[in-house]
Amino acid sequence: MALDPAKLSLYLITDPHLCANIGLEHTVEAAVKGGVTMVQLREKHASTEDRVALACRLKPICAGHGVLLVINDDVEAAQISDVDGVHLGQEDMCVELARQVLGDDKIVGLSVETVTAAKKVSEKFVDYVGISPVFATPTKHDHKQPIGFDGLAKICAISSVYTVAVGGLKLTDCHDVLAAGANGMGVVSAICGQNDPFAASIGLAKSLASYEKQK
C-alpha cells in the first residue's frame, strides 16, 4: 500500500481499560468523527479470535470515515480480519515475514526506540515507524527510557520511512511533535481516557492542523 503520510496525522492507539466506561466502539466512532486519521487496535491480553471479532466491529466505523485500521502485534488477526495492516514491536514477528504474509497492499508499522533501531528499518518491508516513548506513560509498563523531543527529532531525521511520535503525548504537545519532524502524533489516554473523546479528538486535530498552517 502506498501510505499517505496525512493518514498518520492523528493516530489513536486503543486501550481496553481506558475505553471501558464508554466502550471501545463508541470511543473509536467518536474519535474518527472528531478527526482521528488512523486507529491501532491494541488488545495485549486478547486472543487472536477476540482481536478478529473486535476488528470486524471497528472496520465499518473506520472505513466509513476514510480512517485506516491496523492491529497491534497480531499478524494472523490482521490477515483474517482483512484490516489495513499491522503494527509490530521489536520482539514481534519480523517485518520481512509480516510483509510476506500480508502482501504489498497492506501497511506494516514498526516500533523503534533508538537511532540504531531506526537505521535498520527497510522501506521495502516497513511503511512507517512509531517512535517511542517520547515521555513516560502508564498505558505501557515495559517502555524504554523516554527520549523527549530532542530524541524524537534525531530519529525522525534519519528515518527512511514515515514517522509517528508515541508516548505520554497530549494536546499541548502537538506543535512540538510536528516541529521535531514527525508525520503524526500517536495518543492513547489523550482520547481514550477522556469523558468526551469526540471533543478531545477535535482539539488535537485542530492543534495539529494549526501548526501546518503556520509553516
CSV table of N, CA, C and O in Angstrom, one decimal, residues 10-125:
chain,number,residue,atom,x,y,z
A,10,LEU,N,-3.2,12.1,13.1
A,10,LEU,CA,-3.7,11.8,14.5
A,10,LEU,C,-4.0,10.4,14.6
A,10,LEU,O,-5.0,9.9,14.1
A,11,TYR,N,-3.1,9.7,15.3
A,11,TYR,CA,-3.1,8.2,15.3
A,11,TYR,C,-3.5,7.7,16.7
A,11,TYR,O,-2.8,8.0,17.7
A,12,LEU,N,-4.7,7.1,16.7
A,12,LEU,CA,-5.2,6.6,18.0
A,12,LEU,C,-4.8,5.2,18.3
A,12,LEU,O,-5.0,4.3,17.4
A,13,ILE,N,-4.3,4.9,19.5
A,13,ILE,CA,-4.0,3.6,19.9
A,13,ILE,C,-5.0,3.3,21.1
A,13,ILE,O,-5.0,3.9,22.1
A,14,THR,N,-5.7,2.2,20.9
A,14,THR,CA,-6.8,1.9,21.8
A,14,THR,C,-6.3,1.2,23.1
A,14,THR,O,-5.2,0.6,23.0
A,15,ASP,N,-7.0,1.5,24.2
A,15,ASP,CA,-6.6,0.8,25.4
A,15,ASP,C,-7.9,0.3,26.0
A,15,ASP,O,-8.9,1.1,26.3
A,16,PRO,N,-8.0,-1.0,26.3
A,16,PRO,CA,-9.3,-1.6,26.7
A,16,PRO,C,-9.8,-1.1,28.1
A,16,PRO,O,-11.0,-1.0,28.3
A,17,HIS,N,-8.8,-0.7,28.9
A,17,HIS,CA,-9.2,-0.3,30.3
A,17,HIS,C,-9.7,1.2,30.2
A,17,HIS,O,-10.7,1.5,30.8
A,18,LEU,N,-9.0,2.0,29.5
A,18,LEU,CA,-9.4,3.4,29.4
A,18,LEU,C,-10.7,3.6,28.6
A,18,LEU,O,-11.4,4.5,28.8
A,19,CYS,N,-11.0,2.6,27.7
A,19,CYS,CA,-12.2,2.7,26.9
A,19,CYS,C,-13.4,2.0,27.6
A,19,CYS,O,-14.5,2.1,27.0
A,20,ALA,N,-13.1,1.4,28.7
A,20,ALA,CA,-14.2,0.5,29.3
A,20,ALA,C,-15.5,1.3,29.6
A,20,ALA,O,-16.6,0.8,29.4
A,21,ASN,N,-15.4,2.5,30.2
A,21,ASN,CA,-16.6,3.2,30.6
A,21,ASN,C,-17.5,3.6,29.5
A,21,ASN,O,-18.7,3.4,29.5
A,22,ILE,N,-16.9,4.0,28.4
A,22,ILE,CA,-17.6,4.5,27.2
A,22,ILE,C,-17.8,3.3,26.2
A,22,ILE,O,-18.8,3.3,25.5
A,23,GLY,N,-16.9,2.4,26.2
A,23,GLY,CA,-16.9,1.3,25.2
A,23,GLY,C,-16.0,1.5,24.1
A,23,GLY,O,-15.8,2.7,23.6
A,24,LEU,N,-15.4,0.5,23.6
A,24,LEU,CA,-14.4,0.6,22.5
A,24,LEU,C,-15.0,1.2,21.2
A,24,LEU,O,-14.4,2.1,20.6
A,25,GLU,N,-16.1,0.6,20.8
A,25,GLU,CA,-16.7,1.1,19.5
A,25,GLU,C,-17.1,2.5,19.6
A,25,GLU,O,-16.9,3.3,18.7
A,26,HIS,N,-17.7,2.9,20.7
A,26,HIS,CA,-18.2,4.3,20.9
A,26,HIS,C,-17.0,5.2,20.9
A,26,HIS,O,-17.1,6.3,20.3
A,27,THR,N,-16.0,4.8,21.6
A,27,THR,CA,-14.8,5.7,21.7
A,27,THR,C,-14.2,5.9,20.3
A,27,THR,O,-13.8,7.0,19.9
A,28,VAL,N,-14.0,4.8,19.5
A,28,VAL,CA,-13.4,4.9,18.2
A,28,VAL,C,-14.3,5.7,17.3
A,28,VAL,O,-13.8,6.5,16.5
A,29,GLU,N,-15.6,5.4,17.3
A,29,GLU,CA,-16.5,6.2,16.5
A,29,GLU,C,-16.5,7.7,16.8
A,29,GLU,O,-16.4,8.5,15.8
A,30,ALA,N,-16.4,8.0,18.0
A,30,ALA,CA,-16.3,9.4,18.4
A,30,ALA,C,-15.0,10.0,18.0
A,30,ALA,O,-15.0,11.2,17.5
A,31,ALA,N,-13.9,9.3,18.1
A,31,ALA,CA,-12.6,9.7,17.7
A,31,ALA,C,-12.5,10.0,16.2
A,31,ALA,O,-11.9,11.0,15.8
A,32,VAL,N,-13.0,9.1,15.4
A,32,VAL,CA,-12.8,9.3,14.0
A,32,VAL,C,-13.7,10.4,13.5
A,32,VAL,O,-13.4,11.1,12.5
A,33,LYS,N,-14.9,10.6,14.1
A,33,LYS,CA,-15.7,11.7,13.8
A,33,LYS,C,-15.0,13.0,14.2
A,33,LYS,O,-15.2,14.1,13.5
A,34,GLY,N,-14.2,13.0,15.2
A,34,GLY,CA,-13.5,14.2,15.7
A,34,GLY,C,-12.2,14.5,15.0
A,34,GLY,O,-11.7,15.6,15.2
A,35,GLY,N,-11.8,13.6,14.1
A,35,GLY,CA,-10.6,13.9,13.3
A,35,GLY,C,-9.4,12.9,13.4
A,35,GLY,O,-8.4,13.2,12.8
A,36,VAL,N,-9.6,11.8,14.1
A,36,VAL,CA,-8.5,10.8,14.1
A,36,VAL,C,-8.4,10.2,12.7
A,36,VAL,O,-9.4,10.0,12.0
A,37,THR,N,-7.2,10.1,12.2
A,37,THR,CA,-6.9,9.6,10.9
A,37,THR,C,-6.5,8.2,10.7
A,37,THR,O,-6.5,7.6,9.6
A,38,MET,N,-6.1,7.6,11.9
A,38,MET,CA,-5.7,6.2,11.9
A,38,MET,C,-5.9,5.6,13.2
A,38,MET,O,-5.7,6.3,14.3
A,39,VAL,N,-6.3,4.3,13.3
A,39,VAL,CA,-6.6,3.6,14.5
A,39,VAL,C,-5.8,2.4,14.6
A,39,VAL,O,-5.7,1.6,13.7
A,40,GLN,N,-5.1,2.2,15.8
A,40,GLN,CA,-4.4,0.9,16.1
A,40,GLN,C,-5.2,0.2,17.2
A,40,GLN,O,-5.3,0.7,18.3
A,41,LEU,N,-5.7,-1.0,16.8
A,41,LEU,CA,-6.4,-1.8,17.8
A,41,LEU,C,-5.3,-2.5,18.6
A,41,LEU,O,-4.7,-3.4,18.1
A,42,ARG,N,-5.2,-2.1,19.9
A,42,ARG,CA,-4.2,-2.7,20.8
A,42,ARG,C,-4.9,-3.4,21.9
A,42,ARG,O,-5.5,-2.8,22.8
A,43,GLU,N,-4.9,-4.7,21.9
A,43,GLU,CA,-5.6,-5.6,22.9
A,43,GLU,C,-4.6,-6.6,23.3
A,43,GLU,O,-4.6,-7.7,22.8
A,44,LYS,N,-3.6,-6.2,24.2
A,44,LYS,CA,-2.5,-7.1,24.5
A,44,LYS,C,-2.9,-8.5,25.1
A,44,LYS,O,-2.2,-9.5,24.8
A,45,HIS,N,-4.0,-8.6,25.8
A,45,HIS,CA,-4.3,-9.8,26.5
A,45,HIS,C,-5.4,-10.6,25.9
A,45,HIS,O,-5.9,-11.5,26.4
A,46,ALA,N,-5.8,-10.1,24.7
A,46,ALA,CA,-6.9,-10.8,24.0
A,46,ALA,C,-6.4,-11.9,23.1
A,46,ALA,O,-5.2,-12.0,22.8
A,47,SER,N,-7.2,-12.9,22.8
A,47,SER,CA,-6.8,-13.9,21.8
A,47,SER,C,-6.9,-13.4,20.4
A,47,SER,O,-7.5,-12.4,20.1
A,48,THR,N,-6.3,-14.2,19.5
A,48,THR,CA,-6.4,-13.8,18.1
A,48,THR,C,-7.9,-13.8,17.7
A,48,THR,O,-8.3,-12.8,17.0
A,49,GLU,N,-8.7,-14.7,18.1
A,49,GLU,CA,-10.1,-14.8,17.8
A,49,GLU,C,-10.8,-13.5,18.3
A,49,GLU,O,-11.7,-12.9,17.6
A,50,ASP,N,-10.5,-13.1,19.5
A,50,ASP,CA,-11.1,-11.9,20.1
A,50,ASP,C,-10.7,-10.7,19.3
A,50,ASP,O,-11.5,-9.8,19.1
A,51,ARG,N,-9.5,-10.6,18.9
A,51,ARG,CA,-9.0,-9.4,18.2
A,51,ARG,C,-9.7,-9.3,16.8
A,51,ARG,O,-10.0,-8.3,16.3
A,52,VAL,N,-9.9,-10.5,16.2
A,52,VAL,CA,-10.6,-10.5,14.9
A,52,VAL,C,-12.0,-10.0,15.1
A,52,VAL,O,-12.5,-9.2,14.3
A,53,ALA,N,-12.7,-10.5,16.1
A,53,ALA,CA,-14.0,-10.0,16.3
A,53,ALA,C,-14.1,-8.5,16.6
A,53,ALA,O,-15.0,-7.8,16.0
A,54,LEU,N,-13.2,-8.0,17.4
A,54,LEU,CA,-13.2,-6.6,17.6
A,54,LEU,C,-12.9,-5.8,16.4
A,54,LEU,O,-13.5,-4.8,16.1
A,55,ALA,N,-11.9,-6.3,15.6
A,55,ALA,CA,-11.5,-5.6,14.4
A,55,ALA,C,-12.7,-5.5,13.4
A,55,ALA,O,-12.9,-4.5,12.7
A,56,CYS,N,-13.4,-6.6,13.3
A,56,CYS,CA,-14.6,-6.7,12.4
A,56,CYS,C,-15.7,-5.7,12.8
A,56,CYS,O,-16.4,-5.2,11.9
A,57,ARG,N,-15.7,-5.4,14.1
A,57,ARG,CA,-16.7,-4.4,14.5
A,57,ARG,C,-16.2,-3.0,14.3
A,57,ARG,O,-17.0,-2.1,14.0
A,58,LEU,N,-14.9,-2.8,14.3
A,58,LEU,CA,-14.3,-1.4,14.1
A,58,LEU,C,-14.2,-1.1,12.6
A,58,LEU,O,-14.2,0.1,12.3
A,59,LYS,N,-14.0,-2.1,11.8
A,59,LYS,CA,-13.8,-1.9,10.4
A,59,LYS,C,-14.8,-0.9,9.7
A,59,LYS,O,-14.4,0.0,9.1
A,60,PRO,N,-16.1,-1.2,9.8
A,60,PRO,CA,-17.0,-0.3,9.1
A,60,PRO,C,-17.0,1.1,9.7
A,60,PRO,O,-17.3,2.1,9.0
A,61,ILE,N,-16.7,1.2,11.0
A,61,ILE,CA,-16.7,2.5,11.6
A,61,ILE,C,-15.5,3.3,11.0
A,61,ILE,O,-15.7,4.5,10.6
A,62,CYS,N,-14.4,2.7,10.9
A,62,CYS,CA,-13.2,3.4,10.4
A,62,CYS,C,-13.3,3.7,8.9
A,62,CYS,O,-13.1,4.8,8.4
A,63,ALA,N,-13.8,2.6,8.2
A,63,ALA,CA,-13.9,2.7,6.7
A,63,ALA,C,-14.9,3.8,6.3
A,63,ALA,O,-14.7,4.5,5.3
A,64,GLY,N,-15.9,3.9,7.1
A,64,GLY,CA,-17.0,4.9,6.8
A,64,GLY,C,-16.5,6.4,6.9
A,64,GLY,O,-17.1,7.3,6.4
A,65,HIS,N,-15.3,6.6,7.6
A,65,HIS,CA,-14.8,7.9,7.7
A,65,HIS,C,-13.4,8.0,7.0
A,65,HIS,O,-12.7,9.0,7.3
A,66,GLY,N,-13.1,7.0,6.2
A,66,GLY,CA,-11.8,7.0,5.5
A,66,GLY,C,-10.6,6.9,6.4
A,66,GLY,O,-9.5,7.4,6.1
A,67,VAL,N,-10.8,6.2,7.5
A,67,VAL,CA,-9.7,6.1,8.5
A,67,VAL,C,-9.1,4.7,8.4
A,67,VAL,O,-9.8,3.7,8.3
A,68,LEU,N,-7.8,4.6,8.5
A,68,LEU,CA,-7.1,3.3,8.4
A,68,LEU,C,-7.2,2.6,9.8
A,68,LEU,O,-7.1,3.2,10.8
A,69,LEU,N,-7.2,1.3,9.7
A,69,LEU,CA,-7.3,0.4,10.9
A,69,LEU,C,-6.2,-0.6,10.8
A,69,LEU,O,-6.1,-1.4,9.9
A,70,VAL,N,-5.3,-0.7,11.9
A,70,VAL,CA,-4.3,-1.7,11.9
A,70,VAL,C,-4.4,-2.4,13.3
A,70,VAL,O,-5.0,-1.8,14.2
A,71,ILE,N,-3.9,-3.6,13.4
A,71,ILE,CA,-3.9,-4.4,14.6
A,71,ILE,C,-2.5,-4.4,15.2
A,71,ILE,O,-1.5,-4.7,14.5
A,72,ASN,N,-2.4,-4.3,16.5
A,72,ASN,CA,-1.1,-4.4,17.2
A,72,ASN,C,-0.7,-5.8,17.3
A,72,ASN,O,-1.4,-6.7,17.8
A,73,ASP,N,0.6,-6.1,16.9
A,73,ASP,CA,1.3,-7.4,17.2
A,73,ASP,C,0.8,-8.6,16.4
A,73,ASP,O,1.6,-9.4,16.0
A,74,ASP,N,-0.5,-8.7,16.2
A,74,ASP,CA,-1.1,-10.0,15.7
A,74,ASP,C,-1.3,-10.0,14.2
A,74,ASP,O,-2.3,-9.6,13.7
A,75,VAL,N,-0.3,-10.5,13.5
A,75,VAL,CA,-0.4,-10.6,12.0
A,75,VAL,C,-1.5,-11.5,11.6
A,75,VAL,O,-2.2,-11.2,10.6
A,76,GLU,N,-1.7,-12.6,12.3
A,76,GLU,CA,-2.8,-13.5,11.9
A,76,GLU,C,-4.1,-12.9,12.0
A,76,GLU,O,-5.0,-13.0,11.1
A,77,ALA,N,-4.4,-12.1,13.1
A,77,ALA,CA,-5.6,-11.4,13.2
A,77,ALA,C,-5.8,-10.4,12.1
A,77,ALA,O,-6.9,-10.2,11.6
A,78,ALA,N,-4.7,-9.7,11.8
A,78,ALA,CA,-4.8,-8.7,10.7
A,78,ALA,C,-5.2,-9.3,9.4
A,78,ALA,O,-5.9,-8.8,8.6
A,79,GLN,N,-4.6,-10.5,9.1
A,79,GLN,CA,-4.8,-11.2,7.9
A,79,GLN,C,-6.3,-11.7,7.8
A,79,GLN,O,-7.0,-11.5,6.8
A,80,ILE,N,-6.8,-12.3,8.9
A,80,ILE,CA,-8.1,-12.9,8.9
A,80,ILE,C,-9.2,-11.8,8.8
A,80,ILE,O,-10.2,-11.9,8.1
A,81,SER,N,-9.0,-10.7,9.6
A,81,SER,CA,-10.0,-9.6,9.6
A,81,SER,C,-9.9,-8.7,8.4
A,81,SER,O,-10.8,-7.9,8.1
A,82,ASP,N,-8.8,-8.8,7.6
A,82,ASP,CA,-8.6,-8.0,6.4
A,82,ASP,C,-8.6,-6.6,6.7
A,82,ASP,O,-9.3,-5.8,6.0
A,83,VAL,N,-8.0,-6.2,7.8
A,83,VAL,CA,-7.9,-4.7,8.1
A,83,VAL,C,-6.7,-4.1,7.3
A,83,VAL,O,-6.2,-4.8,6.4
A,84,ASP,N,-6.4,-2.9,7.5
A,84,ASP,CA,-5.4,-2.2,6.6
A,84,ASP,C,-4.0,-2.6,6.9
A,84,ASP,O,-3.1,-2.3,6.0
A,85,GLY,N,-3.7,-3.3,8.0
A,85,GLY,CA,-2.4,-3.7,8.3
A,85,GLY,C,-2.1,-4.1,9.7
A,85,GLY,O,-3.0,-4.3,10.5
A,86,VAL,N,-0.8,-4.0,10.1
A,86,VAL,CA,-0.4,-4.5,11.4
A,86,VAL,C,0.7,-3.5,11.9
A,86,VAL,O,1.4,-2.8,11.1
A,87,HIS,N,0.7,-3.4,13.2
A,87,HIS,CA,1.8,-2.7,13.9
A,87,HIS,C,2.6,-3.6,14.8
A,87,HIS,O,2.0,-4.2,15.6
A,88,LEU,N,3.9,-3.7,14.6
A,88,LEU,CA,4.7,-4.7,15.3
A,88,LEU,C,5.8,-4.0,16.2
A,88,LEU,O,6.3,-2.9,15.9
A,89,GLY,N,6.1,-4.7,17.3
A,89,GLY,CA,7.1,-4.3,18.2
A,89,GLY,C,8.4,-5.0,17.8
A,89,GLY,O,8.4,-5.9,16.9
A,90,GLN,N,9.5,-4.6,18.4
A,90,GLN,CA,10.8,-5.2,18.1
A,90,GLN,C,10.9,-6.7,18.4
A,90,GLN,O,11.7,-7.4,17.8
A,91,GLU,N,10.0,-7.1,19.3
A,91,GLU,CA,10.1,-8.5,19.7
A,91,GLU,C,9.0,-9.4,19.1
A,91,GLU,O,8.8,-10.5,19.4
A,92,ASP,N,8.2,-8.8,18.2
A,92,ASP,CA,7.1,-9.5,17.5
A,92,ASP,C,7.7,-10.2,16.2
A,92,ASP,O,8.8,-10.2,16.0
A,93,MET,N,6.7,-10.7,15.4
A,93,MET,CA,7.1,-11.3,14.1
A,93,MET,C,8.0,-10.3,13.3
A,93,MET,O,7.7,-9.1,13.3
A,94,CYS,N,9.0,-10.8,12.7
A,94,CYS,CA,9.9,-9.9,11.9
A,94,CYS,C,9.1,-9.3,10.8
A,94,CYS,O,8.2,-9.9,10.2
A,95,VAL,N,9.5,-8.1,10.4
A,95,VAL,CA,8.8,-7.4,9.4
A,95,VAL,C,8.8,-8.0,8.0
A,95,VAL,O,7.9,-7.9,7.2
A,96,GLU,N,9.9,-8.7,7.7
A,96,GLU,CA,10.0,-9.4,6.4
A,96,GLU,C,9.0,-10.5,6.3
A,96,GLU,O,8.3,-10.6,5.3
A,97,LEU,N,8.7,-11.2,7.4
A,97,LEU,CA,7.7,-12.3,7.3
A,97,LEU,C,6.3,-11.7,7.3
A,97,LEU,O,5.4,-12.2,6.6
A,98,ALA,N,6.1,-10.6,8.1
A,98,ALA,CA,4.8,-10.0,8.1
A,98,ALA,C,4.5,-9.5,6.8
A,98,ALA,O,3.3,-9.6,6.3
A,99,ARG,N,5.4,-8.9,6.1
A,99,ARG,CA,5.2,-8.4,4.7
A,99,ARG,C,4.8,-9.6,3.8
A,99,ARG,O,4.0,-9.5,2.9
A,100,GLN,N,5.5,-10.6,3.9
A,100,GLN,CA,5.3,-11.8,3.1
A,100,GLN,C,3.9,-12.4,3.3
A,100,GLN,O,3.2,-12.7,2.4
A,101,VAL,N,3.5,-12.4,4.6
A,101,VAL,CA,2.1,-12.9,4.9
A,101,VAL,C,1.0,-12.0,4.5
A,101,VAL,O,0.0,-12.4,3.9
A,102,LEU,N,1.2,-10.7,4.7
A,102,LEU,CA,0.1,-9.7,4.4
A,102,LEU,C,0.1,-9.2,3.0
A,102,LEU,O,-0.9,-8.8,2.5
A,103,GLY,N,1.3,-9.3,2.3
A,103,GLY,CA,1.3,-8.8,0.9
A,103,GLY,C,1.7,-7.3,0.9
A,103,GLY,O,1.7,-6.6,1.9
A,104,ASP,N,1.9,-6.8,-0.3
A,104,ASP,CA,2.3,-5.4,-0.5
A,104,ASP,C,1.2,-4.4,-0.4
A,104,ASP,O,1.5,-3.2,-0.3
A,105,ASP,N,0.0,-4.9,-0.4
A,105,ASP,CA,-1.1,-3.9,-0.3
A,105,ASP,C,-1.6,-3.6,1.1
A,105,ASP,O,-2.5,-2.8,1.3
A,106,LYS,N,-0.9,-4.1,2.1
A,106,LYS,CA,-1.2,-3.8,3.5
A,106,LYS,C,-0.1,-3.0,4.1
A,106,LYS,O,1.0,-2.9,3.6
A,107,ILE,N,-0.4,-2.3,5.2
A,107,ILE,CA,0.5,-1.5,6.0
A,107,ILE,C,1.2,-2.3,7.0
A,107,ILE,O,0.6,-3.1,7.7
A,108,VAL,N,2.5,-2.1,7.1
A,108,VAL,CA,3.3,-2.7,8.2
A,108,VAL,C,4.0,-1.5,8.9
A,108,VAL,O,4.8,-0.8,8.3
A,109,GLY,N,3.7,-1.4,10.2
A,109,GLY,CA,4.3,-0.4,11.1
A,109,GLY,C,5.2,-1.1,12.0
A,109,GLY,O,5.0,-2.2,12.4
A,110,LEU,N,6.2,-0.4,12.5
A,110,LEU,CA,7.2,-1.0,13.5
A,110,LEU,C,7.6,0.0,14.5
A,110,LEU,O,7.8,1.2,14.2
A,111,SER,N,7.6,-0.4,15.8
A,111,SER,CA,8.1,0.4,16.9
A,111,SER,C,9.6,0.5,16.9
A,111,SER,O,10.3,-0.5,16.8
A,112,VAL,N,10.1,1.7,17.1
A,112,VAL,CA,11.6,1.9,17.3
A,112,VAL,C,11.8,2.8,18.5
A,112,VAL,O,11.0,3.8,18.7
A,113,GLU,N,12.8,2.6,19.3
A,113,GLU,CA,13.1,3.4,20.4
A,113,GLU,C,14.5,4.1,20.4
A,113,GLU,O,14.8,5.0,21.2
A,114,THR,N,15.3,3.7,19.4
A,114,THR,CA,16.6,4.3,19.3
A,114,THR,C,17.0,4.6,17.8
A,114,THR,O,16.4,4.1,16.9
A,115,VAL,N,18.0,5.4,17.7
A,115,VAL,CA,18.5,5.8,16.4
A,115,VAL,C,19.0,4.5,15.7
A,115,VAL,O,18.8,4.3,14.5
A,116,THR,N,19.7,3.6,16.4
A,116,THR,CA,20.2,2.4,15.9
A,116,THR,C,19.2,1.5,15.3
A,116,THR,O,19.3,1.0,14.2
A,117,ALA,N,18.0,1.4,16.0
A,117,ALA,CA,16.9,0.6,15.5
A,117,ALA,C,16.3,1.2,14.3
A,117,ALA,O,15.9,0.5,13.3
A,118,ALA,N,16.2,2.6,14.3
A,118,ALA,CA,15.6,3.3,13.1
A,118,ALA,C,16.5,3.1,11.9
A,118,ALA,O,15.9,3.0,10.8
A,119,LYS,N,17.8,3.1,12.1
A,119,LYS,CA,18.7,3.0,10.9
A,119,LYS,C,18.6,1.6,10.2
A,119,LYS,O,18.9,1.4,9.0
A,120,LYS,N,18.1,0.6,11.0
A,120,LYS,CA,18.0,-0.8,10.4
A,120,LYS,C,16.7,-1.0,9.7
A,120,LYS,O,16.5,-2.0,9.0
A,121,VAL,N,15.8,0.0,9.8
A,121,VAL,CA,14.5,-0.2,9.1
A,121,VAL,C,14.6,-0.1,7.6
A,121,VAL,O,15.2,0.8,7.1
A,122,SER,N,14.0,-1.1,6.9
A,122,SER,CA,14.0,-1.1,5.5
A,122,SER,C,12.6,-0.7,4.9
A,122,SER,O,11.6,-1.2,5.3
A,123,GLU,N,12.6,0.3,4.0
A,123,GLU,CA,11.3,0.8,3.5
A,123,GLU,C,10.8,-0.3,2.5
A,123,GLU,O,9.6,-0.2,2.1
A,124,LYS,N,11.5,-1.3,2.3
A,124,LYS,CA,11.0,-2.4,1.5
A,124,LYS,C,9.9,-3.2,2.3
A,124,LYS,O,9.0,-3.8,1.7
A,125,PHE,N,10.1,-3.2,3.6
A,125,PHE,CA,9.1,-4.0,4.4
A,125,PHE,C,8.3,-3.2,5.3
A,125,PHE,O,7.2,-3.6,5.8
